[in-house]
Amino acid sequence: MAAITAVPTALHTVPRARAVSRAAAVPSRSFAAQLRPQQRREARAVRVFAEQSTKAGAGAVTDSTWEDLVLKSPVPVLVDFWAPWCGPCRMIAPLVDEIAAEYGDKLRTLKLNTDESPNVATEYGIRSIPTVMIFKNGQKMDAVIGAVPKGTLVQTVEKYLD
């Protein structure tokens, strides 16, 4: 006679092709704790590298640095008005960083956090974020409002480069 065993109900939700043991379905240790010491060092190295690469790209500007970095800039300036809670702002942030890397010294690329620096945002009538503005010789030249494709931003920048 075959023995009947009880199957935990949690395993019934896993597709049959991916049946896992109860121990694998509910890990008792954190991911890092499951790694060998060498793997932990490698995981930390990758994490540090990723943090460094995200810092490259557009610089930050605030109310106090606005005049020096934007209005007195010898090259055209692209300013991304954003906020940390804004989903579309997070979508275009990598695009702005790519543009900063591609244009290098021909274009200064900056980001202004509208929560931390509301005075400049109010002065330029920023009512919707993300807003990307182009400044040349201290004057506002153009603005792009909303999450747009990289091509739209590049097209706008190209109009004002010498």
PDB file of C-alpha atoms in Angstrom:
ATOM      1  CA  MET A   1       0.000   0.000   0.000  1.00  0.00           C
ATOM      2  CA  ALA A   2       1.382   3.444  -0.972  1.00  0.00           C
ATOM      3  CA  ALA A   3       1.897   6.056   1.736  1.00  0.00           C
ATOM      4  CA  ILE A   4      -0.073   9.274   1.424  1.00  0.00           C
ATOM      5  CA  THR A   5       1.851  12.414   2.275  1.00  0.00           C
ATOM      6  CA  ALA A   6       0.480  15.877   2.932  1.00  0.00           C
ATOM      7  CA  VAL A   7       1.638  18.537   0.472  1.00  0.00           C
ATOM      8  CA  PRO A   8       1.879  22.116   1.765  1.00  0.00           C
ATOM      9  CA  THR A   9      -0.657  24.369   0.038  1.00  0.00           C
ATOM     10  CA  ALA A  10       2.027  26.951  -0.792  1.00  0.00           C
ATOM     11  CA  LEU A  11       3.628  24.526  -3.260  1.00  0.00           C
ATOM     12  CA  HIS A  12       0.373  24.177  -5.202  1.00  0.00           C
ATOM     13  CA  THR A  13       0.779  27.747  -6.484  1.00  0.00           C
ATOM     14  CA  VAL A  14       4.142  26.912  -8.099  1.00  0.00           C
ATOM     15  CA  PRO A  15       3.791  25.569 -11.670  1.00  0.00           C
ATOM     16  CA  ARG A  16       4.600  21.875 -11.957  1.00  0.00           C
ATOM     17  CA  ALA A  17       7.521  22.573 -14.309  1.00  0.00           C
ATOM     18  CA  ARG A  18       9.147  24.645 -11.579  1.00  0.00           C
ATOM     19  CA  ALA A  19       8.480  22.549  -8.496  1.00  0.00           C
ATOM     20  CA  VAL A  20      10.733  23.652  -5.665  1.00  0.00           C
ATOM     21  CA  SER A  21      11.311  22.316  -2.231  1.00  0.00           C
ATOM     22  CA  ARG A  22       9.870  24.156   0.740  1.00  0.00           C
ATOM     23  CA  ALA A  23      13.391  25.132   1.856  1.00  0.00           C
ATOM     24  CA  ALA A  24      14.115  26.756  -1.517  1.00  0.00           C
ATOM     25  CA  ALA A  25      10.755  28.526  -1.650  1.00  0.00           C
ATOM     26  CA  VAL A  26      11.307  30.216   1.720  1.00  0.00           C
ATOM     27  CA  PRO A  27      14.955  31.164   2.191  1.00  0.00           C
ATOM     28  CA  SER A  28      15.980  31.395   5.809  1.00  0.00           C
ATOM     29  CA  ARG A  29      19.081  33.547   5.186  1.00  0.00           C
ATOM     30  CA  SER A  30      19.653  36.736   3.237  1.00  0.00           C
ATOM     31  CA  PHE A  31      21.131  36.568  -0.239  1.00  0.00           C
ATOM     32  CA  ALA A  32      24.514  37.867   0.944  1.00  0.00           C
ATOM     33  CA  ALA A  33      24.629  35.343   3.792  1.00  0.00           C
ATOM     34  CA  GLN A  34      24.200  32.479   1.303  1.00  0.00           C
ATOM     35  CA  LEU A  35      27.284  33.514  -0.672  1.00  0.00           C
ATOM     36  CA  ARG A  36      30.808  32.341   0.011  1.00  0.00           C
ATOM     37  CA  PRO A  37      33.243  35.062   1.209  1.00  0.00           C
ATOM     38  CA  GLN A  38      34.822  35.441  -2.262  1.00  0.00           C
ATOM     39  CA  GLN A  39      31.387  35.821  -3.871  1.00  0.00           C
ATOM     40  CA  ARG A  40      30.417  38.461  -1.279  1.00  0.00           C
ATOM     41  CA  ARG A  41      33.521  40.521  -2.125  1.00  0.00           C
ATOM     42  CA  GLU A  42      32.721  40.276  -5.838  1.00  0.00           C
ATOM     43  CA  ALA A  43      29.092  41.276  -5.221  1.00  0.00           C
ATOM     44  CA  ARG A  44      30.255  44.329  -3.256  1.00  0.00           C
ATOM     45  CA  ALA A  45      32.681  45.285  -6.030  1.00  0.00           C
ATOM     46  CA  VAL A  46      29.899  45.165  -8.613  1.00  0.00           C
ATOM     47  CA  ARG A  47      27.620  47.243  -6.405  1.00  0.00           C
ATOM     48  CA  VAL A  48      30.304  49.920  -5.911  1.00  0.00           C
ATOM     49  CA  PHE A  49      30.994  50.038  -9.648  1.00  0.00           C
ATOM     50  CA  ALA A  50      27.286  50.512 -10.399  1.00  0.00           C
ATOM     51  CA  GLU A  51      27.065  53.390  -7.919  1.00  0.00           C
ATOM     52  CA  GLN A  52      30.045  55.126  -9.513  1.00  0.00           C
ATOM     53  CA  SER A  53      28.667  54.796 -13.030  1.00  0.00           C
ATOM     54  CA  THR A  54      25.311  56.360 -12.102  1.00  0.00           C
ATOM     55  CA  LYS A  55      27.058  59.447 -10.712  1.00  0.00           C
ATOM     56  CA  ALA A  56      28.653  60.199 -14.075  1.00  0.00           C
ATOM     57  CA  GLY A  57      26.653  62.444 -16.343  1.00  0.00           C
ATOM     58  CA  ALA A  58      24.644  65.496 -15.415  1.00  0.00           C
ATOM     59  CA  GLY A  59      25.748  67.606 -12.473  1.00  0.00           C
ATOM     60  CA  ALA A  60      23.528  69.202  -9.846  1.00  0.00           C
ATOM     61  CA  VAL A  61      22.517  72.835  -9.634  1.00  0.00           C
ATOM     62  CA  THR A  62      20.732  74.634  -6.777  1.00  0.00           C
ATOM     63  CA  ASP A  63      19.237  78.066  -6.134  1.00  0.00           C
ATOM     64  CA  SER A  64      22.600  79.274  -4.820  1.00  0.00           C
ATOM     65  CA  THR A  65      24.692  77.953  -7.740  1.00  0.00           C
ATOM     66  CA  TRP A  66      22.202  78.789 -10.505  1.00  0.00           C
ATOM     67  CA  GLU A  67      23.767  82.065 -11.641  1.00  0.00           C
ATOM     68  CA  ASP A  68      27.347  80.757 -11.831  1.00  0.00           C
ATOM     69  CA  LEU A  69      26.568  77.400 -13.443  1.00  0.00           C
ATOM     70  CA  VAL A  70      23.732  78.353 -15.807  1.00  0.00           C
ATOM     71  CA  LEU A  71      23.469  82.075 -16.471  1.00  0.00           C
ATOM     72  CA  LYS A  72      27.221  82.719 -16.726  1.00  0.00           C
ATOM     73  CA  SER A  73      28.070  79.528 -18.619  1.00  0.00           C
ATOM     74  CA  PRO A  74      30.250  79.963 -21.729  1.00  0.00           C
ATOM     75  CA  VAL A  75      28.522  76.968 -23.391  1.00  0.00           C
ATOM     76  CA  PRO A  76      24.826  76.120 -23.835  1.00  0.00           C
ATOM     77  CA  VAL A  77      23.240  74.553 -20.751  1.00  0.00           C
ATOM     78  CA  LEU A  78      20.606  71.817 -20.575  1.00  0.00           C
ATOM     79  CA  VAL A  79      18.770  71.883 -17.227  1.00  0.00           C
ATOM     80  CA  ASP A  80      16.532  69.009 -16.135  1.00  0.00           C
ATOM     81  CA  PHE A  81      13.946  70.162 -13.570  1.00  0.00           C
ATOM     82  CA  TRP A  82      12.994  67.054 -11.591  1.00  0.00           C
ATOM     83  CA  ALA A  83      11.877  65.669  -8.223  1.00  0.00           C
ATOM     84  CA  PRO A  84      12.716  62.333  -6.557  1.00  0.00           C
ATOM     85  CA  TRP A  85       9.046  61.296  -6.291  1.00  0.00           C
ATOM     86  CA  CYS A  86       8.372  61.893 -10.007  1.00  0.00           C
ATOM     87  CA  GLY A  87       8.190  58.668 -12.063  1.00  0.00           C
ATOM     88  CA  PRO A  88       8.570  60.323 -15.504  1.00  0.00           C
ATOM     89  CA  CYS A  89      11.576  62.260 -14.130  1.00  0.00           C
ATOM     90  CA  ARG A  90      13.255  58.965 -13.267  1.00  0.00           C
ATOM     91  CA  MET A  91      12.470  57.713 -16.789  1.00  0.00           C
ATOM     92  CA  ILE A  92      14.312  60.556 -18.548  1.00  0.00           C
ATOM     93  CA  ALA A  93      17.191  60.829 -16.051  1.00  0.00           C
ATOM     94  CA  PRO A  94      19.301  58.188 -17.872  1.00  0.00           C
ATOM     95  CA  LEU A  95      18.640  59.969 -21.175  1.00  0.00           C
ATOM     96  CA  VAL A  96      19.897  63.258 -19.743  1.00  0.00           C
ATOM     97  CA  ASP A  97      23.004  61.463 -18.432  1.00  0.00           C
ATOM     98  CA  GLU A  98      23.609  59.932 -21.887  1.00  0.00           C
ATOM     99  CA  ILE A  99      23.321  63.349 -23.526  1.00  0.00           C
ATOM    100  CA  ALA A 100      25.794  64.746 -20.981  1.00  0.00           C
ATOM    101  CA  ALA A 101      28.284  62.000 -21.862  1.00  0.00           C
ATOM    102  CA  GLU A 102      27.784  62.344 -25.635  1.00  0.00           C
ATOM    103  CA  TYR A 103      28.191  66.127 -25.842  1.00  0.00           C
ATOM    104  CA  GLY A 104      30.955  66.465 -23.257  1.00  0.00           C
ATOM    105  CA  ASP A 105      32.400  70.003 -23.214  1.00  0.00           C
ATOM    106  CA  LYS A 106      30.082  71.337 -25.938  1.00  0.00           C
ATOM    107  CA  LEU A 107      27.088  71.274 -23.572  1.00  0.00           C
ATOM    108  CA  ARG A 108      26.791  71.685 -19.827  1.00  0.00           C
ATOM    109  CA  THR A 109      24.121  69.331 -18.470  1.00  0.00           C
ATOM    110  CA  LEU A 110      22.639  69.977 -15.036  1.00  0.00           C
ATOM    111  CA  LYS A 111      19.739  68.740 -12.897  1.00  0.00           C
ATOM    112  CA  LEU A 112      17.735  70.915 -10.530  1.00  0.00           C
ATOM    113  CA  ASN A 113      15.691  69.218  -7.798  1.00  0.00           C
ATOM    114  CA  THR A 114      12.541  71.354  -7.626  1.00  0.00           C
ATOM    115  CA  ASP A 115      11.799  70.218  -4.047  1.00  0.00           C
ATOM    116  CA  GLU A 116      15.186  71.421  -2.794  1.00  0.00           C
ATOM    117  CA  SER A 117      15.433  74.534  -5.017  1.00  0.00           C
ATOM    118  CA  PRO A 118      11.926  75.901  -5.541  1.00  0.00           C
ATOM    119  CA  ASN A 119      12.964  79.535  -6.192  1.00  0.00           C
ATOM    120  CA  VAL A 120      14.481  78.932  -9.632  1.00  0.00           C
ATOM    121  CA  ALA A 121      11.614  76.635 -10.602  1.00  0.00           C
ATOM    122  CA  THR A 122       9.111  79.342  -9.639  1.00  0.00           C
ATOM    123  CA  GLU A 123      11.090  82.052 -11.423  1.00  0.00           C
ATOM    124  CA  TYR A 124      10.966  80.109 -14.705  1.00  0.00           C
ATOM    125  CA  GLY A 125       7.322  79.074 -14.293  1.00  0.00           C
ATOM    126  CA  ILE A 126       7.911  75.346 -13.878  1.00  0.00           C
ATOM    127  CA  ARG A 127       4.452  73.918 -13.273  1.00  0.00           C
ATOM    128  CA  SER A 128       5.021  70.433 -14.612  1.00  0.00           C
ATOM    129  CA  ILE A 129       7.960  68.083 -14.260  1.00  0.00           C
ATOM    130  CA  PRO A 130      10.006  66.777 -15.866  1.00  0.00           C
ATOM    131  CA  THR A 131      10.825  69.966 -17.737  1.00  0.00           C
ATOM    132  CA  VAL A 132      14.083  70.257 -19.660  1.00  0.00           C
ATOM    133  CA  MET A 133      15.233  73.774 -20.548  1.00  0.00           C
ATOM    134  CA  ILE A 134      18.037  74.960 -22.792  1.00  0.00           C
ATOM    135  CA  PHE A 135      19.909  78.134 -21.839  1.00  0.00           C
ATOM    136  CA  LYS A 136      22.405  79.985 -24.022  1.00  0.00           C
ATOM    137  CA  ASN A 137      24.256  83.175 -23.039  1.00  0.00           C
ATOM    138  CA  GLY A 138      22.164  83.397 -19.871  1.00  0.00           C
ATOM    139  CA  GLN A 139      18.861  83.348 -21.770  1.00  0.00           C
ATOM    140  CA  LYS A 140      16.192  80.638 -21.798  1.00  0.00           C
ATOM    141  CA  MET A 141      16.045  79.398 -25.386  1.00  0.00           C
ATOM    142  CA  ASP A 142      13.674  76.422 -25.345  1.00  0.00           C
ATOM    143  CA  ALA A 143      11.784  74.042 -23.051  1.00  0.00           C
ATOM    144  CA  VAL A 144      10.595  70.456 -23.398  1.00  0.00           C
ATOM    145  CA  ILE A 145       7.890  69.368 -20.963  1.00  0.00           C
ATOM    146  CA  GLY A 146       7.205  65.762 -20.033  1.00  0.00           C
ATOM    147  CA  ALA A 147       8.938  62.429 -20.539  1.00  0.00           C
ATOM    148  CA  VAL A 148      10.022  62.506 -24.175  1.00  0.00           C
ATOM    149  CA  PRO A 149      12.254  60.232 -26.280  1.00  0.00           C
ATOM    150  CA  LYS A 150      15.976  60.887 -26.405  1.00  0.00           C
ATOM    151  CA  GLY A 151      15.674  61.956 -30.054  1.00  0.00           C
ATOM    152  CA  THR A 152      13.440  64.874 -29.066  1.00  0.00           C
ATOM    153  CA  LEU A 153      15.953  66.076 -26.481  1.00  0.00           C
ATOM    154  CA  VAL A 154      18.871  65.699 -28.917  1.00  0.00           C
ATOM    155  CA  GLN A 155      16.969  67.598 -31.622  1.00  0.00           C
ATOM    156  CA  THR A 156      16.294  70.442 -29.189  1.00  0.00           C
ATOM    157  CA  VAL A 157      19.930  70.574 -28.061  1.00  0.00           C
ATOM    158  CA  GLU A 158      21.285  70.512 -31.633  1.00  0.00           C
ATOM    159  CA  LYS A 159      19.395  73.725 -32.506  1.00  0.00           C
ATOM    160  CA  TYR A 160      21.447  75.727 -30.003  1.00  0.00           C
ATOM    161  CA  LEU A 161      24.948  74.296 -30.359  1.00  0.00           C
ATOM    162  CA  ASP A 162      27.465  76.430 -32.269  1.00  0.00           C
TER     163      ASP A 162
END
